[in-house]
CSV table of C-alpha atoms in Angstrom, one decimal:
chain,number,residue,atom,x,y,z
F,166,UNK,CA,-33.0,117.9,73.8
F,167,UNK,CA,-36.3,119.6,75.2
F,168,UNK,CA,-35.6,118.0,78.6
F,169,UNK,CA,-32.2,120.1,79.1
F,170,UNK,CA,-33.8,123.3,77.7
F,171,UNK,CA,-36.2,122.9,80.6
F,172,UNK,CA,-33.7,123.4,83.3
F,173,UNK,CA,-32.5,127.3,82.2
F,174,UNK,CA,-36.3,127.9,82.8
F,175,UNK,CA,-38.4,128.5,85.7
F,176,UNK,CA,-40.6,125.7,84.2
F,177,UNK,CA,-39.7,122.7,87.2
F,178,UNK,CA,-40.3,125.7,89.6
F,179,UNK,CA,-43.1,126.7,88.3
F,180,UNK,CA,-44.7,123.4,88.6
F,181,UNK,CA,-43.3,123.0,92.1
F,182,UNK,CA,-44.4,125.6,93.7
F,183,UNK,CA,-47.9,125.5,92.1
F,184,UNK,CA,-48.4,121.3,93.1
F,185,UNK,CA,-47.5,123.0,96.6
F,186,UNK,CA,-49.9,125.9,96.9
F,187,UNK,CA,-52.6,123.3,95.5
F,188,UNK,CA,-51.8,120.8,98.6
F,189,UNK,CA,-52.2,123.4,100.6
F,190,UNK,CA,-55.7,124.4,99.4
F,191,UNK,CA,-57.3,121.0,101.3
F,192,UNK,CA,-55.0,120.9,104.6
F,193,UNK,CA,-55.9,125.0,105.2
F,194,UNK,CA,-59.7,124.2,104.3
F,195,UNK,CA,-59.7,121.5,106.8
F,196,UNK,CA,-57.9,123.3,109.1
F,197,UNK,CA,-60.2,126.3,109.4
F,198,UNK,CA,-63.5,124.2,108.6
F,199,UNK,CA,-63.0,120.9,109.8
F,200,UNK,CA,-66.5,120.5,111.3
F,201,UNK,CA,-68.0,121.1,108.3
F,202,UNK,CA,-66.3,118.2,106.5
F,203,UNK,CA,-66.3,115.6,109.3
F,204,UNK,CA,-69.8,115.5,109.6
F,205,UNK,CA,-70.4,115.0,106.2
F,206,UNK,CA,-72.0,111.3,104.8
F,207,UNK,CA,-69.4,109.1,102.2
F,208,UNK,CA,-66.0,108.3,101.9
F,209,UNK,CA,-63.0,110.8,103.3
F,210,UNK,CA,-61.5,111.2,99.4
F,211,UNK,CA,-65.0,112.2,98.1
F,212,UNK,CA,-66.0,114.4,100.5
F,213,UNK,CA,-62.4,116.5,100.3
F,214,UNK,CA,-62.2,116.3,96.8
F,215,UNK,CA,-65.9,117.8,96.5
F,216,UNK,CA,-64.6,120.6,98.5
F,217,UNK,CA,-61.5,121.2,97.2
F,218,UNK,CA,-61.1,120.3,94.0
F,219,UNK,CA,-62.6,123.0,91.5
F,220,UNK,CA,-60.1,125.3,93.3
F,221,UNK,CA,-57.0,122.8,93.1
F,222,UNK,CA,-58.5,122.2,89.3
F,223,UNK,CA,-57.8,125.9,88.7
F,224,UNK,CA,-54.2,125.7,89.9
F,225,UNK,CA,-53.4,122.8,88.0
F,226,UNK,CA,-55.0,124.2,84.8
F,227,UNK,CA,-53.1,127.6,85.6
F,228,UNK,CA,-50.4,125.5,85.7
F,229,UNK,CA,-50.6,123.9,82.3
F,230,UNK,CA,-51.5,127.4,80.9
F,231,UNK,CA,-48.3,129.1,82.2
F,232,UNK,CA,-46.2,126.0,81.4
F,233,UNK,CA,-47.3,126.4,77.8
F,234,UNK,CA,-46.2,129.2,77.8
F,235,UNK,CA,-42.8,128.9,79.7
F,236,UNK,CA,-41.7,126.5,77.1
F,237,UNK,CA,-42.7,128.1,73.7
F,238,UNK,CA,-41.7,131.4,74.8
F,239,UNK,CA,-38.0,130.0,75.0
F,240,UNK,CA,-38.3,128.7,71.8
F,241,UNK,CA,-39.1,132.0,70.2
F,242,UNK,CA,-36.1,133.7,72.1
F,243,UNK,CA,-33.6,135.0,70.2
F,244,UNK,CA,-35.1,132.9,66.8
F,245,UNK,CA,-34.4,129.7,68.2
F,246,UNK,CA,-37.3,127.9,66.9
F,247,UNK,CA,-36.1,128.7,63.4
F,248,UNK,CA,-33.1,128.4,63.9
F,249,UNK,CA,-34.5,124.2,64.8
F,250,UNK,CA,-36.0,124.5,61.9
F,251,UNK,CA,-32.4,124.1,59.8
F,252,UNK,CA,-31.6,121.2,62.2
F,253,UNK,CA,-32.9,117.6,61.4
F,254,UNK,CA,-35.7,117.7,63.7
F,255,UNK,CA,-39.8,117.9,62.7
F,256,UNK,CA,-41.7,120.3,64.6
F,257,UNK,CA,-44.6,118.0,65.3
F,258,UNK,CA,-42.2,116.1,67.3
F,259,UNK,CA,-40.9,118.6,68.8
F,260,UNK,CA,-44.5,119.9,70.1
F,261,UNK,CA,-45.0,116.3,71.1
F,262,UNK,CA,-41.9,116.0,73.3
F,263,UNK,CA,-43.2,119.5,75.1
F,264,UNK,CA,-46.8,117.9,75.6
F,265,UNK,CA,-45.0,114.8,77.2
F,266,UNK,CA,-42.9,117.0,79.7
F,267,UNK,CA,-46.0,119.2,80.5
F,268,UNK,CA,-48.2,116.0,80.8
F,269,UNK,CA,-45.7,114.4,83.2
F,270,UNK,CA,-45.1,117.5,85.2
F,271,UNK,CA,-49.0,117.3,85.9
F,272,UNK,CA,-48.3,113.5,86.6
F,273,UNK,CA,-45.7,114.9,89.5
F,274,UNK,CA,-48.4,118.0,90.8
F,275,UNK,CA,-51.0,115.4,91.1
F,276,UNK,CA,-48.8,112.9,93.4
F,277,UNK,CA,-48.3,115.7,95.9
F,278,UNK,CA,-52.1,117.1,95.6
F,279,UNK,CA,-52.4,113.1,96.5
F,280,UNK,CA,-50.0,113.2,99.6
F,281,UNK,CA,-52.0,116.5,100.9
F,282,UNK,CA,-55.8,114.5,100.6
F,283,UNK,CA,-53.9,111.3,102.4
F,284,UNK,CA,-52.5,113.4,105.0
F,285,UNK,CA,-56.4,115.4,105.5
F,286,UNK,CA,-57.7,112.1,105.4
F,287,UNK,CA,-55.5,110.1,108.1
F,288,UNK,CA,-55.8,113.3,110.3
F,289,UNK,CA,-59.5,114.5,110.7
F,290,UNK,CA,-60.7,111.2,109.2
F,291,UNK,CA,-60.6,107.4,110.5
F,292,UNK,CA,-61.0,104.5,108.4
F,293,UNK,CA,-59.5,102.3,105.9
F,294,UNK,CA,-55.9,103.9,104.1
F,295,UNK,CA,-56.2,101.1,101.7
F,296,UNK,CA,-59.2,101.6,100.6
F,297,UNK,CA,-58.4,105.5,100.5
F,298,UNK,CA,-55.4,104.9,98.4
F,299,UNK,CA,-57.1,102.3,96.1
F,300,UNK,CA,-59.7,104.9,95.5
F,301,UNK,CA,-56.9,108.0,95.1
F,302,UNK,CA,-55.4,105.9,92.6
F,303,UNK,CA,-58.5,105.4,90.2
F,304,UNK,CA,-59.2,109.2,90.9
F,305,UNK,CA,-55.7,110.3,89.7
F,306,UNK,CA,-55.7,108.3,86.9
F,307,UNK,CA,-59.2,109.7,85.8
F,308,UNK,CA,-57.3,113.5,87.0
F,309,UNK,CA,-54.5,113.0,84.5
F,310,UNK,CA,-56.4,111.7,81.2
F,311,UNK,CA,-58.9,114.3,81.7
F,312,UNK,CA,-55.6,117.2,81.6
F,313,UNK,CA,-54.4,116.0,78.4
F,314,UNK,CA,-56.8,117.7,76.6
F,315,UNK,CA,-55.9,120.6,78.8
F,316,UNK,CA,-52.5,120.4,77.9
F,317,UNK,CA,-52.0,120.0,73.9
F,318,UNK,CA,-54.6,122.9,73.6
F,319,UNK,CA,-52.7,125.2,75.7
F,320,UNK,CA,-49.5,124.2,73.9
F,321,UNK,CA,-51.0,124.1,70.5
F,322,UNK,CA,-52.4,128.0,71.5
F,323,UNK,CA,-49.4,129.2,72.7
F,324,UNK,CA,-47.1,127.7,69.4
F,325,UNK,CA,-49.2,130.2,67.4
F,326,UNK,CA,-48.3,133.0,68.9
F,327,UNK,CA,-44.4,134.6,69.2
F,328,UNK,CA,-45.9,136.7,72.0
F,329,UNK,CA,-46.3,134.9,74.9
F,330,UNK,CA,-48.9,137.3,76.4
F,331,UNK,CA,-51.2,136.9,73.1
F,332,UNK,CA,-51.5,133.3,74.2
F,333,UNK,CA,-51.5,133.8,77.8
F,334,UNK,CA,-54.6,135.7,76.9
F,335,UNK,CA,-56.1,133.4,74.5
F,336,UNK,CA,-56.0,130.8,77.3
F,337,UNK,CA,-57.4,132.7,80.2
F,338,UNK,CA,-60.2,133.6,78.7
F,339,UNK,CA,-60.7,129.5,77.7
F,340,UNK,CA,-60.3,129.1,81.5
F,341,UNK,CA,-62.9,132.0,82.2
F,342,UNK,CA,-64.7,129.8,79.9
F,343,UNK,CA,-64.7,126.3,81.9
F,344,UNK,CA,-65.2,127.8,85.1
F,345,UNK,CA,-69.2,129.5,83.9
F,346,UNK,CA,-72.1,128.3,86.2
F,347,UNK,CA,-73.2,127.3,82.6
F,348,UNK,CA,-70.1,124.5,82.5
F,349,UNK,CA,-72.0,122.2,84.6
F,350,UNK,CA,-75.0,122.5,82.5
F,351,UNK,CA,-74.2,122.1,79.2
F,352,UNK,CA,-72.6,118.9,77.9
F,353,UNK,CA,-70.6,120.9,75.1
F,354,UNK,CA,-69.1,123.1,77.5
F,355,UNK,CA,-68.5,120.4,79.9
F,356,UNK,CA,-66.3,118.5,77.3
F,357,UNK,CA,-64.1,121.9,76.7
F,358,UNK,CA,-60.5,121.0,77.7
F,359,UNK,CA,-60.0,123.2,80.1
F,360,UNK,CA,-63.5,122.2,81.9
F,361,UNK,CA,-62.5,118.1,82.0
F,362,UNK,CA,-59.6,118.8,84.4
F,363,UNK,CA,-62.2,119.5,87.2
F,364,UNK,CA,-64.5,117.1,86.6
F,365,UNK,CA,-64.6,114.3,89.7
F,366,UNK,CA,-64.7,111.2,89.3
F,367,UNK,CA,-67.9,109.9,91.7
F,368,UNK,CA,-69.3,112.6,91.8
F,369,UNK,CA,-72.8,113.3,89.6
F,370,UNK,CA,-72.2,115.4,86.3
F,371,UNK,CA,-73.8,116.3,82.6
F,372,UNK,CA,-72.0,113.0,81.6
F,373,UNK,CA,-70.7,109.7,83.0
F,374,UNK,CA,-67.2,109.6,84.1
F,375,UNK,CA,-66.3,106.6,81.3
F,376,UNK,CA,-67.6,108.9,78.7
F,377,UNK,CA,-65.5,111.8,80.0
F,378,UNK,CA,-62.6,109.1,79.3
F,379,UNK,CA,-63.2,108.8,76.0
F,380,UNK,CA,-64.1,112.2,75.2
F,381,UNK,CA,-60.3,113.1,76.6
F,382,UNK,CA,-58.5,110.6,74.7
F,383,UNK,CA,-60.7,111.9,71.6
F,384,UNK,CA,-60.3,115.2,71.9
F,385,UNK,CA,-56.0,114.8,72.6
F,386,UNK,CA,-55.9,112.9,69.9
F,387,UNK,CA,-57.9,115.5,67.4
F,388,UNK,CA,-55.1,118.1,69.1
F,389,UNK,CA,-52.6,116.5,68.7
F,390,UNK,CA,-53.0,115.6,64.5
F,391,UNK,CA,-54.5,119.5,64.0
F,392,UNK,CA,-51.1,120.6,65.6
F,393,UNK,CA,-48.7,118.5,63.2
F,394,UNK,CA,-51.4,119.7,60.4
F,395,UNK,CA,-51.0,123.2,61.4
F,396,UNK,CA,-47.6,123.5,61.4
F,397,UNK,CA,-47.3,125.4,58.3
F,398,UNK,CA,-50.0,127.7,59.7
F,399,UNK,CA,-47.8,128.5,62.7
F,400,UNK,CA,-45.1,130.1,60.6
F,401,UNK,CA,-47.5,132.7,59.4
F,402,UNK,CA,-46.9,134.3,62.9
F,403,UNK,CA,-43.7,133.8,63.7
């Protein structure tokens, strides 16, 4: 039912447009500054990620925030969420369905971004394409896991407010917190859900990659549990 409702919104087109925009980032960057990157040491994927992922990650987190706003805004129009409460459906299950929808949309975005990186690597770099593919598969799994806390947090904030712009403003503040220079030096800020999608697998950070994976999984579970417990609190804002 949740997926059918998405067809009547701009959700799919929003993520598709965002994915194409994010995919253009490394291609355009290499088109205008290829000499800067082709002379660097390291694997093509690592060079491309270090040169482009901060902008791509920002687009990804922004898509999550916008997607969460779209999903819950449709529920508040014409008091749809109150009508659903009269049906044999649990609000926690509705939230989890939306969580799965955005998570799968993020995975689709990552696949499109991967295609852009594969093209950039094949066109401007030389090397073993099979090694690049395996390296990217590890990174795509890493990026996907680290995006889950941002999905859960953005949805939880969107679920609390009837006015989409209030939730959007709070989420944007979270994004600004994630991109502050201090976020690269503090473990606490680096673990913030909106900051995790900016982490790169093989790039030195304030913690190891496996630590960030455990943090992301723990935060995702905690946020899902908090939202389920906060259903009654959310009704105060409806």
